[in-house]
mmCIF file of C-alpha atoms in Angstrom:
data_model
loop_
_atom_site.group_PDB
_atom_site.id
_atom_site.type_symbol
_atom_site.label_atom_id
_atom_site.label_comp_id
_atom_site.label_asym_id
_atom_site.label_seq_id
_atom_site.Cartn_x
_atom_site.Cartn_y
_atom_site.Cartn_z
ATOM 1 C CA GLY A 597 -9.194 4.666 -15.174
ATOM 2 C CA ASP A 598 -9.511 2.251 -12.286
ATOM 3 C CA SER A 599 -10.586 3.580 -8.917
ATOM 4 C CA VAL A 600 -11.494 2.396 -5.443
ATOM 5 C CA THR A 601 -13.859 4.138 -3.060
ATOM 6 C CA GLN A 602 -14.052 3.151 0.578
ATOM 7 C CA MET A 603 -15.988 4.570 3.454
ATOM 8 C CA GLU A 604 -14.548 7.575 5.198
ATOM 9 C CA GLY A 605 -13.278 7.106 8.687
ATOM 10 C CA PRO A 606 -12.414 7.192 11.378
ATOM 11 C CA VAL A 607 -14.490 4.332 12.707
ATOM 12 C CA THR A 608 -14.610 3.786 16.456
ATOM 13 C CA LEU A 609 -16.089 0.587 17.853
ATOM 14 C CA SER A 610 -16.277 -1.115 21.191
ATOM 15 C CA GLU A 611 -14.571 -4.464 21.597
ATOM 16 C CA GLU A 612 -16.656 -7.379 20.281
ATOM 17 C CA ALA A 613 -18.730 -5.113 18.027
ATOM 18 C CA PHE A 614 -19.489 -6.011 14.406
ATOM 19 C CA LEU A 615 -17.382 -4.300 11.768
ATOM 20 C CA THR A 616 -18.234 -3.378 8.212
ATOM 21 C CA ILE A 617 -16.029 -1.214 6.016
ATOM 22 C CA ASN A 618 -17.581 -0.565 2.631
ATOM 23 C CA CYS A 619 -15.545 -0.676 -0.560
ATOM 24 C CA THR A 620 -16.671 -0.234 -4.146
ATOM 25 C CA TYR A 621 -14.576 -0.156 -7.284
ATOM 26 C CA THR A 622 -14.544 0.915 -10.887
ATOM 27 C CA ALA A 623 -12.407 -1.064 -13.296
ATOM 28 C CA THR A 624 -12.316 -2.531 -16.748
ATOM 29 C CA GLY A 625 -12.056 -6.257 -17.140
ATOM 30 C CA TYR A 626 -11.801 -8.572 -14.160
ATOM 31 C CA PRO A 627 -9.594 -7.139 -11.440
ATOM 32 C CA SER A 628 -8.362 -8.902 -8.348
ATOM 33 C CA LEU A 629 -9.449 -7.295 -5.094
ATOM 34 C CA PHE A 630 -7.531 -6.939 -1.841
ATOM 35 C CA TRP A 631 -7.744 -5.663 1.688
ATOM 36 C CA TYR A 632 -4.516 -4.448 3.271
ATOM 37 C CA VAL A 633 -3.984 -3.485 6.898
ATOM 38 C CA GLN A 634 -1.502 -0.935 8.219
ATOM 39 C CA TYR A 635 -0.643 -0.932 11.915
ATOM 40 C CA PRO A 636 0.737 2.293 13.414
ATOM 41 C CA GLY A 637 4.181 3.175 12.101
ATOM 42 C CA GLU A 638 4.369 0.190 9.784
ATOM 43 C CA GLY A 639 3.978 -0.657 6.118
ATOM 44 C CA LEU A 640 1.057 -2.507 4.585
ATOM 45 C CA GLN A 641 0.247 -6.159 5.111
ATOM 46 C CA LEU A 642 -2.054 -8.200 2.942
ATOM 47 C CA LEU A 643 -5.150 -9.143 4.947
ATOM 48 C CA LEU A 644 -7.169 -11.023 2.360
ATOM 49 C CA LYS A 645 -7.868 -11.211 -1.343
ATOM 50 C CA ALA A 646 -10.325 -12.458 -3.975
ATOM 51 C CA THR A 647 -9.564 -12.972 -7.631
ATOM 52 C CA LYS A 648 -12.943 -13.584 -9.235
ATOM 53 C CA ALA A 649 -16.627 -12.935 -8.778
ATOM 54 C CA ASP A 650 -18.254 -14.560 -5.734
ATOM 55 C CA ASP A 651 -14.893 -15.492 -4.242
ATOM 56 C CA LYS A 652 -14.714 -14.924 -0.492
ATOM 57 C CA GLY A 653 -11.411 -13.933 1.039
ATOM 58 C CA SER A 654 -10.928 -14.551 4.747
ATOM 59 C CA ASN A 655 -8.185 -14.183 7.332
ATOM 60 C CA LYS A 656 -7.985 -13.567 11.094
ATOM 61 C CA GLY A 657 -11.780 -13.484 11.353
ATOM 62 C CA PHE A 658 -12.127 -10.890 8.586
ATOM 63 C CA GLU A 659 -14.115 -11.674 5.444
ATOM 64 C CA ALA A 660 -14.905 -9.972 2.150
ATOM 65 C CA THR A 661 -16.844 -11.250 -0.861
ATOM 66 C CA TYR A 662 -16.171 -10.164 -4.440
ATOM 67 C CA ARG A 663 -19.527 -8.925 -5.730
ATOM 68 C CA LYS A 664 -19.304 -8.155 -9.395
ATOM 69 C CA GLU A 665 -22.958 -7.165 -9.719
ATOM 70 C CA THR A 666 -22.535 -4.395 -7.173
ATOM 71 C CA THR A 667 -18.777 -3.855 -7.826
ATOM 72 C CA SER A 668 -18.162 -4.164 -4.113
ATOM 73 C CA PHE A 669 -15.757 -5.867 -1.717
ATOM 74 C CA HIS A 670 -16.940 -4.931 1.764
ATOM 75 C CA LEU A 671 -14.803 -5.963 4.725
ATOM 76 C CA GLU A 672 -16.547 -7.549 7.714
ATOM 77 C CA LYS A 673 -15.631 -8.990 11.072
ATOM 78 C CA GLY A 674 -18.085 -10.367 13.544
ATOM 79 C CA SER A 675 -16.287 -9.380 16.743
ATOM 80 C CA VAL A 676 -13.451 -6.869 16.703
ATOM 81 C CA GLN A 677 -10.617 -6.741 19.199
ATOM 82 C CA VAL A 678 -8.462 -3.871 20.412
ATOM 83 C CA SER A 679 -5.587 -5.384 18.419
ATOM 84 C CA ASP A 680 -7.581 -4.804 15.213
ATOM 85 C CA SER A 681 -7.062 -1.056 15.572
ATOM 86 C CA ALA A 682 -5.313 -0.040 12.356
ATOM 87 C CA VAL A 683 -5.880 1.566 8.972
ATOM 88 C CA TYR A 684 -7.552 -0.650 6.376
ATOM 89 C CA PHE A 685 -7.068 -0.181 2.645
ATOM 90 C CA CYS A 686 -9.179 -1.657 -0.114
ATOM 91 C CA ALA A 687 -7.278 -2.152 -3.360
ATOM 92 C CA LEU A 688 -7.579 -3.617 -6.804
ATOM 93 C CA MET A 689 -5.093 -4.925 -9.317
ATOM 94 C CA ASN A 690 -5.897 -5.025 -12.981
ATOM 95 C CA SER A 691 -3.179 -7.286 -14.291
ATOM 96 C CA GLY A 692 -4.740 -7.158 -17.723
ATOM 97 C CA ALA A 693 -2.769 -3.970 -18.177
ATOM 98 C CA GLY A 694 0.381 -5.938 -17.410
ATOM 99 C CA SER A 695 1.632 -3.470 -14.847
ATOM 100 C CA TYR A 696 0.681 -5.240 -11.602
ATOM 101 C CA GLN A 697 0.023 -1.854 -10.067
ATOM 102 C CA LEU A 698 -2.325 -1.637 -7.124
ATOM 103 C CA THR A 699 -5.014 1.023 -6.997
ATOM 104 C CA PHE A 700 -5.837 1.896 -3.393
ATOM 105 C CA GLY A 701 -8.778 3.459 -1.660
ATOM 106 C CA LYS A 702 -8.041 6.285 0.756
ATOM 107 C CA GLY A 703 -7.995 4.043 3.790
ATOM 108 C CA THR A 704 -10.276 3.768 6.797
ATOM 109 C CA LYS A 705 -8.893 4.168 10.283
ATOM 110 C CA LEU A 706 -10.416 1.791 12.801
ATOM 111 C CA SER A 707 -10.102 2.325 16.531
ATOM 112 C CA VAL A 708 -11.391 -0.379 18.864
ATOM 113 C CA ILE A 709 -11.864 0.610 22.472
ATOM 114 C CA PRO A 710 -12.037 -1.812 25.402
ATOM 115 C CA GLY B 647 7.649 -15.726 2.803
ATOM 116 C CA ALA B 648 8.911 -12.841 0.745
ATOM 117 C CA VAL B 649 10.458 -10.062 2.807
ATOM 118 C CA VAL B 650 11.058 -6.472 1.826
ATOM 119 C CA SER B 651 13.399 -4.413 3.960
ATOM 120 C CA GLN B 652 13.277 -0.636 3.902
ATOM 121 C CA HIS B 653 15.966 1.545 5.433
ATOM 122 C CA PRO B 654 16.126 3.854 7.270
ATOM 123 C CA SER B 655 12.890 3.629 9.191
ATOM 124 C CA ARG B 656 13.134 7.231 10.281
ATOM 125 C CA VAL B 657 15.241 10.185 9.245
ATOM 126 C CA ILE B 658 15.300 13.757 10.445
ATOM 127 C CA CYS B 659 17.414 16.258 8.568
ATOM 128 C CA LYS B 660 17.813 19.905 7.710
ATOM 129 C CA SER B 661 16.218 21.620 4.766
ATOM 130 C CA GLY B 662 18.375 21.383 1.632
ATOM 131 C CA THR B 663 19.767 17.954 2.460
ATOM 132 C CA SER B 664 19.412 15.034 0.072
ATOM 133 C CA VAL B 665 18.100 11.831 1.609
ATOM 134 C CA LYS B 666 18.419 8.313 0.246
ATOM 135 C CA ILE B 667 15.962 5.554 1.123
ATOM 136 C CA GLU B 668 16.744 1.933 0.322
ATOM 137 C CA CYS B 669 14.322 -0.836 -0.495
ATOM 138 C CA ARG B 670 15.663 -4.389 -0.583
ATOM 139 C CA SER B 671 14.072 -7.681 -1.413
ATOM 140 C CA LEU B 672 15.735 -10.101 0.978
ATOM 141 C CA ASP B 673 14.849 -13.539 -0.330
ATOM 142 C CA PHE B 674 13.690 -13.020 -3.878
ATOM 143 C CA GLN B 675 14.571 -11.094 -7.001
ATOM 144 C CA ALA B 676 12.318 -8.164 -7.703
ATOM 145 C CA THR B 677 12.300 -6.917 -11.258
ATOM 146 C CA THR B 678 9.669 -4.370 -10.319
ATOM 147 C CA MET B 679 9.434 -2.213 -7.224
ATOM 148 C CA PHE B 680 7.005 0.545 -6.378
ATOM 149 C CA TRP B 681 7.402 3.722 -4.361
ATOM 150 C CA TYR B 682 4.489 5.270 -2.493
ATOM 151 C CA ARG B 683 4.056 8.405 -0.476
ATOM 152 C CA GLN B 684 1.550 8.433 2.332
ATOM 153 C CA PHE B 685 -0.021 11.731 3.230
ATOM 154 C CA PRO B 686 -1.726 12.738 6.469
ATOM 155 C CA LYS B 687 -5.108 11.076 6.902
ATOM 156 C CA GLN B 688 -3.519 7.973 5.404
ATOM 157 C CA SER B 689 -4.022 8.592 1.671
ATOM 158 C CA LEU B 690 -1.496 6.466 -0.247
ATOM 159 C CA MET B 691 -0.101 7.820 -3.518
ATOM 160 C CA LEU B 692 1.892 5.811 -6.039
ATOM 161 C CA MET B 693 4.915 7.899 -6.964
ATOM 162 C CA ALA B 694 6.709 5.671 -9.437
ATOM 163 C CA THR B 695 7.305 2.180 -10.715
ATOM 164 C CA SER B 696 10.914 1.098 -10.647
ATOM 165 C CA ASN B 697 12.117 -1.521 -13.128
ATOM 166 C CA GLU B 698 15.524 -3.135 -12.799
ATOM 167 C CA GLY B 699 17.949 -1.883 -15.390
ATOM 168 C CA SER B 700 15.715 0.786 -16.860
ATOM 169 C CA LYS B 701 14.350 4.196 -16.037
ATOM 170 C CA ALA B 702 11.572 4.479 -13.524
ATOM 171 C CA THR B 703 8.074 5.317 -14.642
ATOM 172 C CA TYR B 704 6.772 8.283 -12.697
ATOM 173 C CA GLU B 705 3.141 9.065 -12.019
ATOM 174 C CA GLN B 706 1.697 12.319 -13.189
ATOM 175 C CA GLY B 707 2.619 15.219 -10.985
ATOM 176 C CA VAL B 708 5.689 13.594 -9.419
ATOM 177 C CA GLU B 709 8.901 15.516 -10.053
ATOM 178 C CA LYS B 710 11.518 13.221 -11.571
ATOM 179 C CA ASP B 711 14.389 15.521 -10.667
ATOM 180 C CA LYS B 712 13.183 15.809 -7.107
ATOM 181 C CA PHE B 713 12.612 12.131 -6.451
ATOM 182 C CA LEU B 714 15.424 10.158 -8.052
ATOM 183 C CA ILE B 715 14.844 6.426 -8.341
ATOM 184 C CA ASN B 716 17.540 3.911 -9.112
ATOM 185 C CA HIS B 717 16.956 0.188 -9.498
ATOM 186 C CA ALA B 718 20.464 -1.026 -10.230
ATOM 187 C CA SER B 719 20.053 -4.627 -9.118
ATOM 188 C CA LEU B 720 17.338 -7.224 -8.771
ATOM 189 C CA THR B 721 17.264 -6.788 -5.005
ATOM 190 C CA LEU B 722 17.704 -3.062 -4.468
ATOM 191 C CA SER B 723 15.858 0.089 -5.422
ATOM 192 C CA THR B 724 16.668 3.486 -3.962
ATOM 193 C CA LEU B 725 14.674 6.688 -3.700
ATOM 194 C CA THR B 726 16.654 9.886 -3.245
ATOM 195 C CA VAL B 727 14.799 12.997 -2.187
ATOM 196 C CA THR B 728 17.043 15.763 -3.490
ATOM 197 C CA SER B 729 17.338 19.099 -1.715
ATOM 198 C CA ALA B 730 14.547 18.144 0.633
ATOM 199 C CA HIS B 731 12.259 20.817 2.067
ATOM 200 C CA PRO B 732 9.663 20.681 4.855
ATOM 201 C CA GLU B 733 6.875 19.978 2.365
ATOM 202 C CA ASP B 734 8.654 16.726 1.459
ATOM 203 C CA SER B 735 8.129 15.465 4.990
ATOM 204 C CA SER B 736 6.017 12.345 4.719
ATOM 205 C CA PHE B 737 5.899 8.583 5.135
ATOM 206 C CA TYR B 738 7.459 6.811 2.150
ATOM 207 C CA ILE B 739 6.707 3.147 1.496
ATOM 208 C CA CYS B 740 8.239 0.795 -1.027
ATOM 209 C CA SER B 741 6.925 -2.500 -2.298
ATOM 210 C CA ALA B 742 8.261 -5.234 -4.511
ATOM 211 C CA ARG B 743 6.523 -7.524 -6.918
ATOM 212 C CA VAL B 744 7.289 -11.199 -6.481
ATOM 213 C CA PRO B 745 7.481 -12.705 -9.967
ATOM 214 C CA GLY B 746 5.046 -15.525 -10.499
ATOM 215 C CA ASN B 747 3.248 -14.966 -7.201
ATOM 216 C CA SER B 748 -0.389 -14.615 -8.012
ATOM 217 C CA ARG B 749 -1.435 -14.829 -4.364
ATOM 218 C CA GLN B 750 0.140 -11.552 -3.340
ATOM 219 C CA PRO B 751 1.053 -9.049 -6.008
ATOM 220 C CA GLN B 752 3.277 -6.834 -3.875
ATOM 221 C CA HIS B 753 5.157 -7.137 -0.616
ATOM 222 C CA PHE B 754 5.602 -3.948 1.331
ATOM 223 C CA GLY B 755 8.439 -2.534 3.360
ATOM 224 C CA ASP B 756 7.779 -1.003 6.766
ATOM 225 C CA GLY B 757 8.103 2.532 5.493
ATOM 226 C CA THR B 758 10.399 5.498 6.149
ATOM 227 C CA ARG B 759 9.273 8.490 8.161
ATOM 228 C CA LEU B 760 11.025 11.522 6.666
ATOM 229 C CA SER B 761 10.999 14.759 8.640
ATOM 230 C CA ILE B 762 12.628 17.851 7.181
ATOM 231 C CA LEU B 763 13.318 20.670 9.610
#
């Protein structure tokens, strides 16, 4: 079945540091890929997405590129802020199955310190 | 944009109590809703898929009689944790699929923190 593997956390960075959170996937067909963010005590919010190979999703300074050859969708940000502290989830949706279910990675907790 | 409201946000109750959590789509009709349970260290587990007017589809290992799901209308799905025990304490999150929205497959509620004493 489909699966998502993302780097274990927690990740602690100083403000303005460069962020990379690795994400790789296993899926049949051509899934769509997503990054969700969860702030403390809240539900999940869509951060960015990509629907086909070589697409780049971007939002709020975060970027991720759909790499089919390496089955990866790594999240990057050039300069993190304290307000970016949250848990980040990589996910895929294989709508070919018709279910629209999301398969999530285990999440990576990011803490940004001033 | 599409909004999903989840209620209550937090509940604390005694062991043996049944607890109902509501998930509402406020400005769209959701034929499909999903229920997740989030464990410590943030792992998110899909519990079941709720389809309006039909029985929910439960994931393997989830007790149907323990976690009752009802999706009686196009804007409301409920999760009832029956005879809750301390091990049921967790963060429960619902989401709803917006039909025809290819940009965002699911919109999430803000979650319910359930604590069983």
